[in-house]
Structures are given as C-alpha cells and as structure tokens.
CSV table of C-alpha atoms in Angstrom, one decimal:
chain,number,residue,atom,x,y,z
D,775,MET,CA,140.8,151.8,135.6
D,776,LYS,CA,145.2,153.5,135.9
D,777,ASN,CA,146.3,150.8,138.3
D,778,PRO,CA,145.5,147.2,137.5
D,779,GLU,CA,147.0,146.5,140.8
D,780,ALA,CA,144.3,148.0,142.1
D,781,GLN,CA,141.8,146.5,140.2
D,782,GLN,CA,139.0,144.0,141.9
D,783,ASP,CA,139.8,140.0,140.9
D,784,VAL,CA,137.0,139.2,138.5
D,785,SER,CA,135.9,135.2,138.7
D,786,VAL,CA,134.8,132.9,136.2
D,787,SER,CA,131.1,133.0,136.4
D,788,GLN,CA,131.6,137.4,136.9
D,789,ARG,CA,133.2,137.1,132.9
D,790,ILE,CA,130.9,135.1,131.7
D,791,ARG,CA,127.7,137.5,133.5
D,792,VAL,CA,129.3,140.4,132.4
D,793,MET,CA,128.5,139.5,128.5
D,794,PHE,CA,124.9,139.6,129.4
D,795,TYR,CA,124.5,142.4,131.6
D,796,VAL,CA,123.5,139.6,134.4
D,797,MET,CA,125.8,141.6,137.7
D,798,LYS,CA,124.7,142.4,140.8
D,799,PRO,CA,125.0,145.7,142.2
D,800,SER,CA,126.7,144.0,145.4
D,801,GLU,CA,129.6,142.8,143.2
D,802,THR,CA,130.0,146.5,140.5
D,803,SER,CA,130.1,148.6,143.0
D,804,PHE,CA,133.7,150.8,143.3
D,805,GLN,CA,134.5,153.6,145.5
D,806,THR,CA,137.5,154.6,143.5
D,807,LEU,CA,138.0,154.6,139.2
D,808,GLU,CA,141.1,152.3,139.9
D,809,GLU,CA,139.5,149.6,141.7
D,810,VAL,CA,136.8,149.2,138.4
D,811,PRO,CA,138.4,145.9,136.4
D,812,ASP,CA,138.5,146.3,133.0
D,813,TYR,CA,136.3,143.6,132.4
D,814,VAL,CA,136.5,144.4,128.2
D,815,ARG,CA,140.0,142.8,128.0
D,816,LYS,CA,138.8,139.7,130.6
D,817,ALA,CA,136.5,139.9,128.6
D,818,THR,CA,138.9,139.1,125.3
D,819,PRO,CA,138.7,135.0,125.6
D,820,PHE,CA,135.0,134.5,125.8
D,821,PHE,CA,134.9,136.6,122.6
D,822,ILE,CA,136.9,133.9,121.4
D,823,SER,CA,135.3,131.0,123.0
D,824,LEU,CA,131.8,132.6,120.9
D,825,MET,CA,132.8,132.9,118.3
D,826,LEU,CA,134.2,129.7,117.9
D,827,LEU,CA,131.1,128.1,119.3
D,828,GLU,CA,129.1,130.7,116.4
D,829,LEU,CA,130.8,128.9,114.0
D,830,VAL,CA,130.8,125.2,115.6
D,831,VAL,CA,126.6,125.9,115.5
D,832,GLY,CA,126.6,127.7,112.3
D,833,TRP,CA,127.8,125.1,110.1
D,834,ILE,CA,126.3,122.4,111.9
D,835,ARG,CA,122.5,124.3,111.8
D,836,LYS,CA,123.4,125.6,107.7
D,837,GLY,CA,126.4,123.5,106.4
D,838,LYS,CA,128.6,126.5,106.2
D,839,PRO,CA,130.3,128.4,108.8
D,840,PRO,CA,128.5,132.1,109.2
D,841,GLY,CA,130.7,134.6,107.7
D,842,GLY,CA,134.2,135.0,105.9
D,843,LEU,CA,137.3,134.5,106.9
D,844,ASP,CA,138.2,137.6,105.1
D,845,ASP,CA,135.4,139.6,106.7
D,846,ALA,CA,136.0,138.2,109.9
D,847,LEU,CA,139.6,139.2,109.9
D,848,THR,CA,138.8,142.7,109.0
D,849,SER,CA,136.6,143.4,111.6
D,850,MET,CA,139.2,141.5,114.3
D,851,SER,CA,141.7,144.2,112.0
D,852,ALA,CA,139.5,147.1,112.7
D,853,GLY,CA,139.0,146.4,116.6
D,854,ILE,CA,142.7,145.6,118.1
D,855,VAL,CA,143.3,149.5,115.7
D,856,SER,CA,139.8,151.0,118.1
D,857,GLN,CA,142.3,149.8,121.2
D,858,LEU,CA,145.7,150.5,120.3
D,859,PRO,CA,145.6,154.5,121.4
D,860,ARG,CA,144.3,153.2,124.9
D,861,LEU,CA,148.2,152.3,124.6
D,862,PHE,CA,149.3,155.9,125.0
D,863,TYR,CA,146.1,157.6,127.5
D,864,ARG,CA,143.0,157.1,129.1
D,865,SER,CA,139.6,157.4,127.0
D,866,ILE,CA,138.7,160.5,126.4
D,867,GLU,CA,135.1,159.1,127.6
D,868,LEU,CA,137.2,158.3,130.8
D,869,THR,CA,139.2,161.4,131.3
D,870,SER,CA,136.0,164.3,130.2
D,871,TYR,CA,133.7,162.7,132.5
D,872,VAL,CA,136.2,162.6,135.4
D,873,TYR,CA,137.2,166.3,134.7
D,874,ILE,CA,133.5,167.5,134.8
D,875,TRP,CA,132.8,165.5,138.0
D,876,GLU,CA,135.6,167.4,139.3
D,877,ASN,CA,134.6,170.7,138.4
D,878,TYR,CA,130.9,170.7,137.9
D,879,ARG,CA,129.1,168.1,139.7
D,880,LEU,CA,126.3,169.5,141.6
D,881,ILE,CA,125.6,166.7,144.4
D,882,SER,CA,126.6,163.4,144.4
D,883,LEU,CA,124.8,160.0,144.2
D,884,PRO,CA,126.3,157.4,146.9
D,885,TRP,CA,128.1,155.2,144.6
D,886,ASP,CA,127.5,152.6,146.6
D,887,SER,CA,123.6,153.1,146.1
D,888,PRO,CA,121.4,149.9,144.7
D,889,TRP,CA,119.8,152.7,143.3
D,890,THR,CA,122.4,154.8,141.7
D,891,TRP,CA,124.0,151.7,140.2
D,892,TYR,CA,120.3,151.2,138.2
D,893,LEU,CA,120.1,154.9,137.9
D,894,THR,CA,123.5,155.2,135.9
D,895,PHE,CA,122.2,151.6,133.8
D,896,LEU,CA,119.4,153.7,132.6
D,897,GLY,CA,121.2,156.6,132.0
D,898,VAL,CA,124.2,154.6,130.5
D,899,ASP,CA,122.2,153.1,127.7
D,900,PHE,CA,119.7,156.5,127.1
D,901,GLY,CA,123.1,158.6,126.1
D,902,TYR,CA,123.8,155.3,124.4
D,903,TYR,CA,120.2,155.8,122.4
D,904,TRP,CA,121.3,159.5,121.5
D,905,PHE,CA,124.9,158.8,120.1
D,906,HIS,CA,124.3,155.7,118.3
D,907,ARG,CA,120.7,157.5,116.2
D,908,MET,CA,123.6,161.3,116.2
D,909,ALA,CA,126.4,158.4,114.5
D,910,HIS,CA,123.8,157.8,112.0
D,911,GLU,CA,122.2,160.8,111.3
D,912,VAL,CA,125.4,163.3,111.2
D,913,ASN,CA,127.5,162.6,108.8
D,914,ILE,CA,130.6,163.3,110.8
D,915,MET,CA,129.8,161.5,113.2
D,916,TRP,CA,128.8,159.0,110.5
D,917,ALA,CA,132.7,158.8,109.3
D,918,GLY,CA,133.2,156.9,112.2
D,919,HIS,CA,130.8,154.6,113.1
D,920,GLN,CA,130.4,154.1,110.0
D,921,THR,CA,133.2,151.0,109.8
D,922,HIS,CA,131.4,148.6,112.2
D,923,HIS,CA,128.4,149.1,109.4
D,924,SER,CA,130.6,148.0,106.8
D,925,SER,CA,130.8,144.6,107.1
D,926,GLU,CA,128.5,142.6,105.3
D,927,GLY,CA,128.6,139.6,107.4
D,928,TYR,CA,126.8,139.1,110.6
D,929,ASN,CA,128.1,137.5,113.1
D,930,LEU,CA,129.6,137.4,116.4
D,931,SER,CA,133.5,138.6,115.0
D,932,THR,CA,130.8,142.1,113.6
D,933,ALA,CA,130.8,143.5,117.3
D,934,LEU,CA,134.3,143.8,117.1
D,935,ARG,CA,134.8,146.2,114.1
D,936,GLN,CA,134.5,149.5,115.9
D,937,SER,CA,136.4,153.1,114.7
D,938,VAL,CA,139.2,153.9,116.0
D,939,LEU,CA,137.3,157.9,116.2
D,940,GLN,CA,134.1,157.1,117.5
D,941,ILE,CA,134.7,158.1,121.3
D,942,TYR,CA,135.7,161.5,120.4
D,943,THR,CA,132.0,162.5,119.9
D,944,SER,CA,130.1,159.4,121.6
D,945,TRP,CA,131.6,161.1,125.3
D,946,ILE,CA,129.4,164.0,124.8
D,947,PHE,CA,126.5,162.2,125.5
D,948,TYR,CA,127.4,160.8,129.0
D,949,SER,CA,128.7,163.8,129.7
D,950,PRO,CA,125.1,165.0,131.9
D,951,LEU,CA,125.6,162.1,134.5
D,952,ALA,CA,129.2,163.5,135.5
D,953,LEU,CA,127.0,166.3,137.2
D,954,PHE,CA,125.8,163.3,139.8
D,955,ILE,CA,127.2,160.2,139.3
D,956,PRO,CA,130.2,158.9,140.4
D,957,PRO,CA,133.6,158.1,137.6
D,958,SER,CA,133.4,154.7,139.3
D,959,VAL,CA,130.1,153.4,138.8
D,960,TYR,CA,130.1,155.6,135.5
D,961,ALA,CA,133.3,152.4,134.0
D,962,VAL,CA,131.1,149.5,134.9
D,963,HIS,CA,128.0,150.7,132.7
D,964,LEU,CA,129.9,151.4,129.8
D,965,GLN,CA,131.8,148.5,130.1
D,966,PHE,CA,128.5,146.4,130.4
D,967,ASN,CA,126.5,148.1,128.0
D,968,LEU,CA,129.7,147.4,124.8
D,969,LEU,CA,130.0,144.1,126.1
D,970,TYR,CA,126.1,143.9,126.2
D,971,GLN,CA,125.9,143.9,122.2
D,972,PHE,CA,128.6,141.7,121.9
D,973,TRP,CA,126.0,139.0,121.7
D,974,ILE,CA,123.3,140.1,119.6
D,975,HIS,CA,125.2,140.1,116.3
D,976,THR,CA,124.3,136.6,115.9
D,977,GLU,CA,122.0,134.5,112.6
D,978,VAL,CA,122.5,131.2,115.6
D,979,ILE,CA,120.3,133.6,117.8
D,980,ASP,CA,116.1,133.7,116.2
D,981,ASN,CA,113.5,135.4,118.6
D,982,LEU,CA,113.9,135.5,122.4
D,983,GLY,CA,110.1,135.9,122.8
D,984,PRO,CA,108.8,138.1,125.4
D,985,LEU,CA,112.5,139.9,125.9
D,986,GLU,CA,111.8,140.6,122.7
D,987,LEU,CA,109.6,143.6,124.0
D,988,ILE,CA,112.2,145.4,126.4
D,989,LEU,CA,116.0,143.9,125.3
D,990,ASN,CA,118.0,145.0,122.9
D,991,THR,CA,118.1,141.0,121.3
D,992,PRO,CA,119.8,139.7,118.2
D,993,SER,CA,116.4,140.1,115.8
D,994,HIS,CA,116.1,143.4,116.7
D,995,HIS,CA,119.9,144.4,115.9
D,996,ARG,CA,119.7,142.7,113.0
D,997,VAL,CA,117.5,144.9,111.2
D,998,HIS,CA,120.3,147.9,112.6
D,999,HIS,CA,123.0,146.2,110.3
D,1000,GLY,CA,120.8,145.9,107.0
D,1001,ARG,CA,120.8,147.6,103.9
D,1002,ASN,CA,116.9,146.9,102.9
D,1003,ARG,CA,115.0,150.3,102.9
D,1004,TYR,CA,112.6,149.6,106.1
D,1005,CYS,CA,116.3,149.0,108.0
D,1006,ILE,CA,117.5,152.7,107.8
D,1007,ASP,CA,118.0,154.5,110.4
D,1008,LYS,CA,115.7,152.0,112.8
D,1009,ASN,CA,117.2,149.8,116.4
D,1010,PHE,CA,119.2,152.3,118.0
D,1011,ALA,CA,119.3,151.1,121.3
D,1012,GLY,CA,121.9,149.8,123.3
D,1013,THR,CA,120.9,147.2,126.2
D,1014,LEU,CA,116.5,147.8,126.5
D,1015,ILE,CA,115.0,148.4,122.8
D,1016,ILE,CA,112.0,150.2,125.2
D,1017,TRP,CA,114.3,153.5,123.6
D,1018,ASP,CA,113.4,152.9,120.1
D,1019,ARG,CA,109.7,151.7,120.8
D,1020,ILE,CA,109.4,155.3,122.7
D,1021,PHE,CA,111.2,157.5,120.1
D,1022,GLY,CA,109.5,155.4,117.2
D,1023,THR,CA,112.8,155.1,115.5
D,1024,PHE,CA,111.7,150.2,116.3
D,1025,GLU,CA,111.3,148.6,113.2
D,1026,ALA,CA,110.5,144.6,113.5
D,1027,GLU,CA,112.0,142.2,111.6
D,1028,ASN,CA,110.5,140.6,108.6
D,1029,GLU,CA,112.2,140.2,104.9
D,1030,LYS,CA,115.7,139.0,104.3
D,1031,VAL,CA,117.8,141.3,106.2
D,1032,VAL,CA,121.1,141.6,103.9
D,1033,TYR,CA,124.0,143.3,105.8
D,1034,GLY,CA,126.4,145.8,105.1
D,1035,LEU,CA,126.4,149.6,104.0
D,1036,THR,CA,124.4,151.2,100.9
D,1037,HIS,CA,126.7,151.7,99.0
D,1038,PRO,CA,130.0,148.4,99.3
D,1039,ILE,CA,133.5,149.8,100.2
D,1040,ASN,CA,134.6,146.4,99.1
D,1041,THR,CA,137.9,145.7,100.4
D,1042,PHE,CA,139.8,144.7,103.7
D,1043,GLU,CA,142.5,146.9,104.3
D,1044,PRO,CA,141.9,148.9,107.4
D,1045,PHE,CA,142.7,152.2,106.6
D,1046,LYS,CA,139.7,152.5,104.1
D,1047,VAL,CA,137.8,150.7,106.3
D,1048,GLN,CA,138.5,153.5,109.2
D,1049,PHE,CA,138.9,156.6,107.4
D,1050,HIS,CA,137.5,156.3,103.5
D,1051,HIS,CA,134.3,158.6,104.5
D,1052,LEU,CA,135.9,161.6,105.6
D,1053,VAL,CA,137.4,161.2,102.9
D,1054,ASN,CA,133.8,160.7,100.9
D,1055,ILE,CA,133.4,164.4,102.9
D,1056,TRP,CA,136.1,166.2,102.0
D,1057,THR,CA,135.9,165.7,98.8
D,1058,THR,CA,131.9,166.9,98.6
D,1059,PHE,CA,132.6,169.8,101.2
D,1060,TRP,CA,135.1,170.8,98.4
D,1061,ALA,CA,132.4,170.3,95.7
D,1062,THR,CA,129.3,171.2,96.9
D,1063,PRO,CA,128.5,175.2,96.4
D,1064,GLY,CA,127.5,177.8,99.5
D,1065,PHE,CA,128.8,178.0,103.1
D,1066,PHE,CA,125.9,177.0,104.5
D,1067,ASN,CA,125.9,174.0,102.2
D,1068,LYS,CA,129.1,172.8,103.4
D,1069,PHE,CA,128.1,173.2,106.5
D,1070,SER,CA,125.1,170.8,106.1
D,1071,VAL,CA,127.6,167.8,104.6
D,1072,ILE,CA,129.9,167.9,108.0
D,1073,PHE,CA,126.3,168.0,109.9
D,1074,LYS,CA,123.7,167.1,108.4
D,1075,GLY,CA,122.9,163.2,107.2
D,1076,PRO,CA,124.6,161.1,105.3
D,1077,GLY,CA,122.2,161.2,102.4
D,1078,TRP,CA,121.9,164.6,102.2
D,1079,GLY,CA,122.2,166.4,99.7
D,1080,PRO,CA,121.1,170.3,98.5
D,1081,GLY,CA,117.5,170.9,98.4
D,1082,LYS,CA,116.8,167.7,100.5
D,1083,PRO,CA,115.2,166.9,103.5
D,1084,ARG,CA,117.7,166.9,106.5
D,1085,LEU,CA,118.1,162.8,106.6
D,1086,GLY,CA,118.0,162.6,102.5
D,1087,LEU,CA,115.7,160.8,100.1
D,1088,ILE,CA,114.9,157.0,101.2
D,1089,GLU,CA,114.3,156.0,97.7
D,1090,GLU,CA,117.3,157.4,96.9
D,1091,ILE,CA,118.9,153.5,99.1
D,1092,PRO,CA,119.6,151.2,96.8
D,1093,GLU,CA,117.1,148.7,96.7
D,1094,VAL,CA,118.3,145.1,97.3
D,1095,GLU,CA,117.0,142.1,96.0
D,1096,GLY,CA,118.4,139.2,98.7
D,1097,LYS,CA,120.4,137.8,96.6
D,1098,GLU,CA,123.1,140.0,96.9
D,1099,VAL,CA,126.7,138.1,97.0
D,1100,PRO,CA,128.9,139.8,99.4
D,1101,PHE,CA,132.5,141.1,98.5
D,1102,THR,CA,134.8,138.3,99.2
D,1103,SER,CA,138.6,138.0,98.9
D,1104,SER,CA,140.1,135.9,95.2
D,1105,ALA,CA,143.5,135.1,97.2
D,1106,SER,CA,143.8,131.3,97.5
D,1107,GLN,CA,143.5,128.7,99.9
D,1108,LEU,CA,147.4,129.0,100.9
D,1109,LEU,CA,148.3,132.4,101.2
D,1110,LYS,CA,144.8,132.8,103.3
D,1111,ILE,CA,146.4,130.3,105.3
D,1112,TYR,CA,149.0,132.4,105.8
D,1113,VAL,CA,147.1,135.4,106.3
D,1114,LEU,CA,145.9,133.7,109.4
D,1115,VAL,CA,148.6,132.3,110.7
D,1116,GLN,CA,150.4,136.3,110.7
D,1117,PHE,CA,146.7,137.8,111.9
D,1118,THR,CA,146.8,135.3,114.7
D,1119,LEU,CA,151.0,135.9,115.6
D,1120,ILE,CA,150.2,140.1,115.8
D,1121,LEU,CA,146.9,139.1,117.9
D,1122,ALA,CA,149.1,136.8,121.1
D,1123,PHE,CA,152.1,140.5,120.0
D,1124,TYR,CA,149.6,142.9,120.4
D,1125,GLU,CA,148.1,141.0,123.3
D,1126,GLU,CA,151.0,141.2,125.1
D,1127,THR,CA,151.9,144.7,124.4
D,1128,PHE,CA,149.3,145.4,126.9
D,1129,ALA,CA,149.8,143.1,128.9
D,1130,ASP,CA,153.6,145.0,129.7
D,1131,LYS,CA,152.8,148.2,128.5
D,1132,ALA,CA,154.3,149.3,132.3
D,1133,VAL,CA,157.1,148.3,131.6
D,1134,LEU,CA,158.2,149.2,127.9
D,1135,SER,CA,159.1,152.5,126.8
D,1136,GLN,CA,157.2,155.7,125.0
D,1137,VAL,CA,159.6,154.6,121.9
D,1138,SER,CA,158.9,150.0,121.9
D,1139,LEU,CA,155.5,151.4,122.2
D,1140,LEU,CA,155.0,153.5,120.0
D,1141,LEU,CA,157.1,151.0,117.4
D,1142,ARG,CA,155.4,148.1,118.4
D,1143,VAL,CA,151.8,150.4,117.8
D,1144,CYS,CA,153.5,151.1,113.9
D,1145,PHE,CA,154.8,147.6,113.6
D,1146,ILE,CA,150.6,146.3,114.4
D,1147,ILE,CA,149.4,149.0,111.7
D,1148,LEU,CA,151.6,147.8,109.8
D,1149,THR,CA,150.8,144.1,109.4
D,1150,LEU,CA,147.2,144.7,109.3
D,1151,THR,CA,147.7,146.9,106.6
D,1152,SER,CA,149.5,143.8,104.4
D,1153,ILE,CA,147.1,141.7,105.6
D,1154,GLY,CA,144.5,143.5,104.3
D,1155,PHE,CA,147.1,144.1,101.2
D,1156,LEU,CA,146.9,140.4,100.9
D,1157,LEU,CA,143.3,140.0,101.1
D,1158,ASP,CA,142.8,142.5,98.6
D,1159,GLN,CA,145.0,141.1,95.7
D,1160,ARG,CA,146.9,144.7,95.4
D,1161,PRO,CA,149.8,144.6,93.4
D,1162,LYS,CA,152.0,145.9,95.5
D,1163,ALA,CA,150.7,143.6,98.3
D,1164,ALA,CA,153.9,141.4,97.6
D,1165,VAL,CA,156.2,144.3,98.6
D,1166,LEU,CA,154.4,145.4,101.5
D,1167,GLU,CA,154.5,142.5,102.8
D,1168,THR,CA,158.8,142.1,102.3
D,1169,LEU,CA,159.0,144.9,104.0
D,1170,ARG,CA,157.1,144.6,106.8
D,1171,CYS,CA,159.3,141.7,107.5
D,1172,LEU,CA,161.9,143.1,107.1
D,1173,VAL,CA,161.0,146.1,109.8
D,1174,PHE,CA,160.6,142.9,111.9
D,1175,LEU,CA,164.2,142.1,111.6
D,1176,GLY,CA,165.3,145.3,111.8
D,1177,LEU,CA,162.8,145.6,115.3
D,1178,CYS,CA,164.5,142.0,116.3
D,1179,ARG,CA,167.3,143.5,116.4
D,1180,ALA,CA,167.1,146.5,118.1
D,1181,GLY,CA,165.3,144.9,121.2
D,1182,HIS,CA,161.8,146.7,120.2
D,1183,LEU,CA,160.3,143.0,119.5
D,1184,LYS,CA,161.1,139.8,120.9
D,1185,PRO,CA,160.6,136.4,118.0
D,1186,CYS,CA,158.4,134.0,119.1
D,1187,PHE,CA,160.8,131.4,118.5
D,1188,SER,CA,163.2,131.3,120.5
D,1189,SER,CA,164.8,129.3,117.5
D,1190,LEU,CA,164.8,132.5,115.6
D,1191,SER,CA,166.5,134.9,118.5
D,1192,PHE,CA,169.0,132.9,119.0
D,1193,ALA,CA,169.3,133.7,115.4
D,1194,LEU,CA,169.3,136.6,115.6
D,1195,GLU,CA,171.3,137.1,118.8
D,1196,VAL,CA,173.5,135.2,116.8
D,1197,ASP,CA,173.8,137.7,113.5
D,1198,SER,CA,174.2,140.8,115.9
D,1199,LEU,CA,177.8,139.2,117.6
D,1200,PRO,CA,181.1,141.7,116.7
D,1201,THR,CA,182.3,139.8,113.9
D,1202,GLU,CA,186.0,139.6,115.6
D,1203,LEU,CA,184.0,137.2,118.3
D,1204,SER,CA,186.3,133.4,117.2
D,1205,GLY,CA,184.6,130.1,117.5
D,1206,ALA,CA,184.8,129.1,120.8
D,1207,ASP,CA,183.5,132.5,122.0
D,1208,LEU,CA,180.1,131.6,120.4
D,1209,LEU,CA,180.8,127.4,121.5
D,1210,SER,CA,181.2,129.3,125.0
D,1211,ARG,CA,178.0,131.1,124.8
C-alpha cells in the first residue's frame, strides 16, 4: 500500500459493505501489495455517519445520547494517536509479514484463488483471536490493549479508542500465514477484520438471532468490554465467535454489563489513556522481590501477584452493582463547545496531513505530528480541568501561530492567513506597497 496511484478504486457500495465483511473474493483480490486499497481510510466518512446515526437512534430510544462527548472525543483522540506512526513508515504488521514471505515462505498459494481468500479470512481471524486473548493474559501486552478498554461507555466511538503500542506485538500472531499466504491477500483481510469490529461496538443492536451462534455480535462484544466478574477474559473473537466456543472463552450476555477497566483511570488525557499501565508495570516490577517474580510481573496476567495463579484471582476483581456512574468532565458547556470546535479543526488537519504526506518534508510532518499531539493533550487537560490547562492551551495557540508563520501549517481561515502574511512583511514596506499586494 505504498503508492496511492497504484491502488484500486473503491466504490461507495464497497466502502459500506467492507465494514460488514460482505465482500467477494473476485472484487478484493490483488496481485501486489501496492494495489491493495487503504480500505480503513476510505471507510472513515462512514465511521462518522454511523456514529451520527447511532446518536439519533439512541436519543430516540432512550431519550439521551449513547455516551458523553468527553468520552467520545477521548476515544477518537486515541484513534488519531494510534495512526500517527503511519505518517513515517508502513505498519510493522505488514513489514514483518513481507520480510517473512520474501525470505522464509514454504509455498505460494495463488493470490487470485477464492480458496486462498477464504483460507486467509479464517487464518487472520484465528490469529486475531489468539493475539486478543494474549493481550488480556500477558501483562506487557495488556499495557497496550487496555487503552481500548478504558472507556466507561460503549458506543461506536469506543471502537476508535485504539492503542499506539498494540501493533508491536500483534504481528507475531499473523506471522505463520506469511509462510504460504501472499501479502496482498493478507493485507486485505487484516483491514476487513479490523473494520468488521467497528459496528459491533454499540448498544443500539440487541440480539441477532441465529447469527449469534457464528458471528461476533454487539451482544457478545458487550460482554467482552464489561468489568463484571462474569465478563472478565471472555469473548475474544474478531469476526467469528466460534473460536471462543471452541476454546472455552465464550460467555453469553445476561446481567447488565458495566463497561471499562476494573480500576477506572478517570482521565481524558491521551498520554495517560495510552501509557498509564506501563507506568504501573514499571512501579510493580521494582517493588516486587525476586528475579522470577519480576519476570512474572511482565509476562503473566495483569492480576497476577506472588502466590497467585497466572491470571490472578477472580474474587479480587471489584464487584459491580449496575449503578456505577461513568467518569465525566466537570467543564462548563461553553468550554465543551470550545473543545469540540478545536477537536473538529484538528481532525480536519489530521486528515489533510495524511492526504498531503507525499509532498510534505519530514520536518513538516514531524512538526505537524507534534502539534496534533499537543492539541489532543490540551483538549484532555481542559476536559480534566487540570490547573495548568489554560497555560497549555495558550502555549498551543502560540505554537500554532509560530508554525503558521514558518510555513509548516496553514490557517483554516483566509483572513487569519492574510493577517499572518501581513505581520511577517518587512517593516520598511510602505502603505502603497501593501495596497499593491
């Protein structure tokens, strides 16, 4: 997926169907990796459309939106942060796969065979199941995956709350496919598997009848996101729930699910959302005596401690009563409107940066990424009502003006662009010179 010009066009119908894995081998088989469309980016407008539809349906059914603005912005911020490394290099899930394919493959299955397509569908989904399960059962992997579970709401925006660290371990579980599956076929299903999991993050859909036996559904995935004791380490499926049924990790939805981490982090600040568990591991590692115990802190379950089973004790999971109130921002409505406007602008800037990355210098890309991170951090500080939030936001605005004057950013409004241009003119220019411009 290096050269956008070489990628195949994706129709509107395909952009919709790809989110539900309703695609045919004949329309999604490509000979080379460069031809594979970036289905995830092309589906982005439908993410927004479905979230708005969910908002309307949820409001009609329950008289309130399906989640808070603060939580939704934090989820989308995490999604943005998780994608920023792609501005500089191809995903390790692809680079590692291509390396193994080019150097160690045993056989080469035909890229245009429907049998290869369906085998890859099963192989990627099977690999995802075991990656996902290990991401819950191995503490250092949980440090990445916990980001996705940190939301105390459950709606389509939760699907976007992704970890920047997760791909650095997930590639391991797909690597065996590189011994016989062409990279172009793998790249298609890697995206489809991810996109399918978007729509199952909702409370709007209750039960899908017989499909519940085979597919991962909103009901099954709600259990996975629960912090009730009966929900812990259950339903790891990506597309097919059959893996959980086979390997004994399936649990049906029954009592009311309370979402989020067993110990809520109570923050909207993106760095804490992404990295707080790494800090916890570091602290626990040094506080735990003995080499083998330290090793276990990293590679056993998040709930492990000396003298406990590998995954910890289920009775140590805090019980929920179903009356828990999600953490919300105490910011005023006016401040929340300001935050929403700033987030909308930075989202547009993020999309523009990806669209223009081929023509931007590495310096400009790096400065843009830093500004995006600074903006999302400032938004988190404002929602958290941190004491230094106003100082950070003022600094962010000054950085914005400085980057605009240096030519690394461009203002959204032409009037501001003109003002910056005039301000940067040499002082010796006369009034007539200005008018002539």
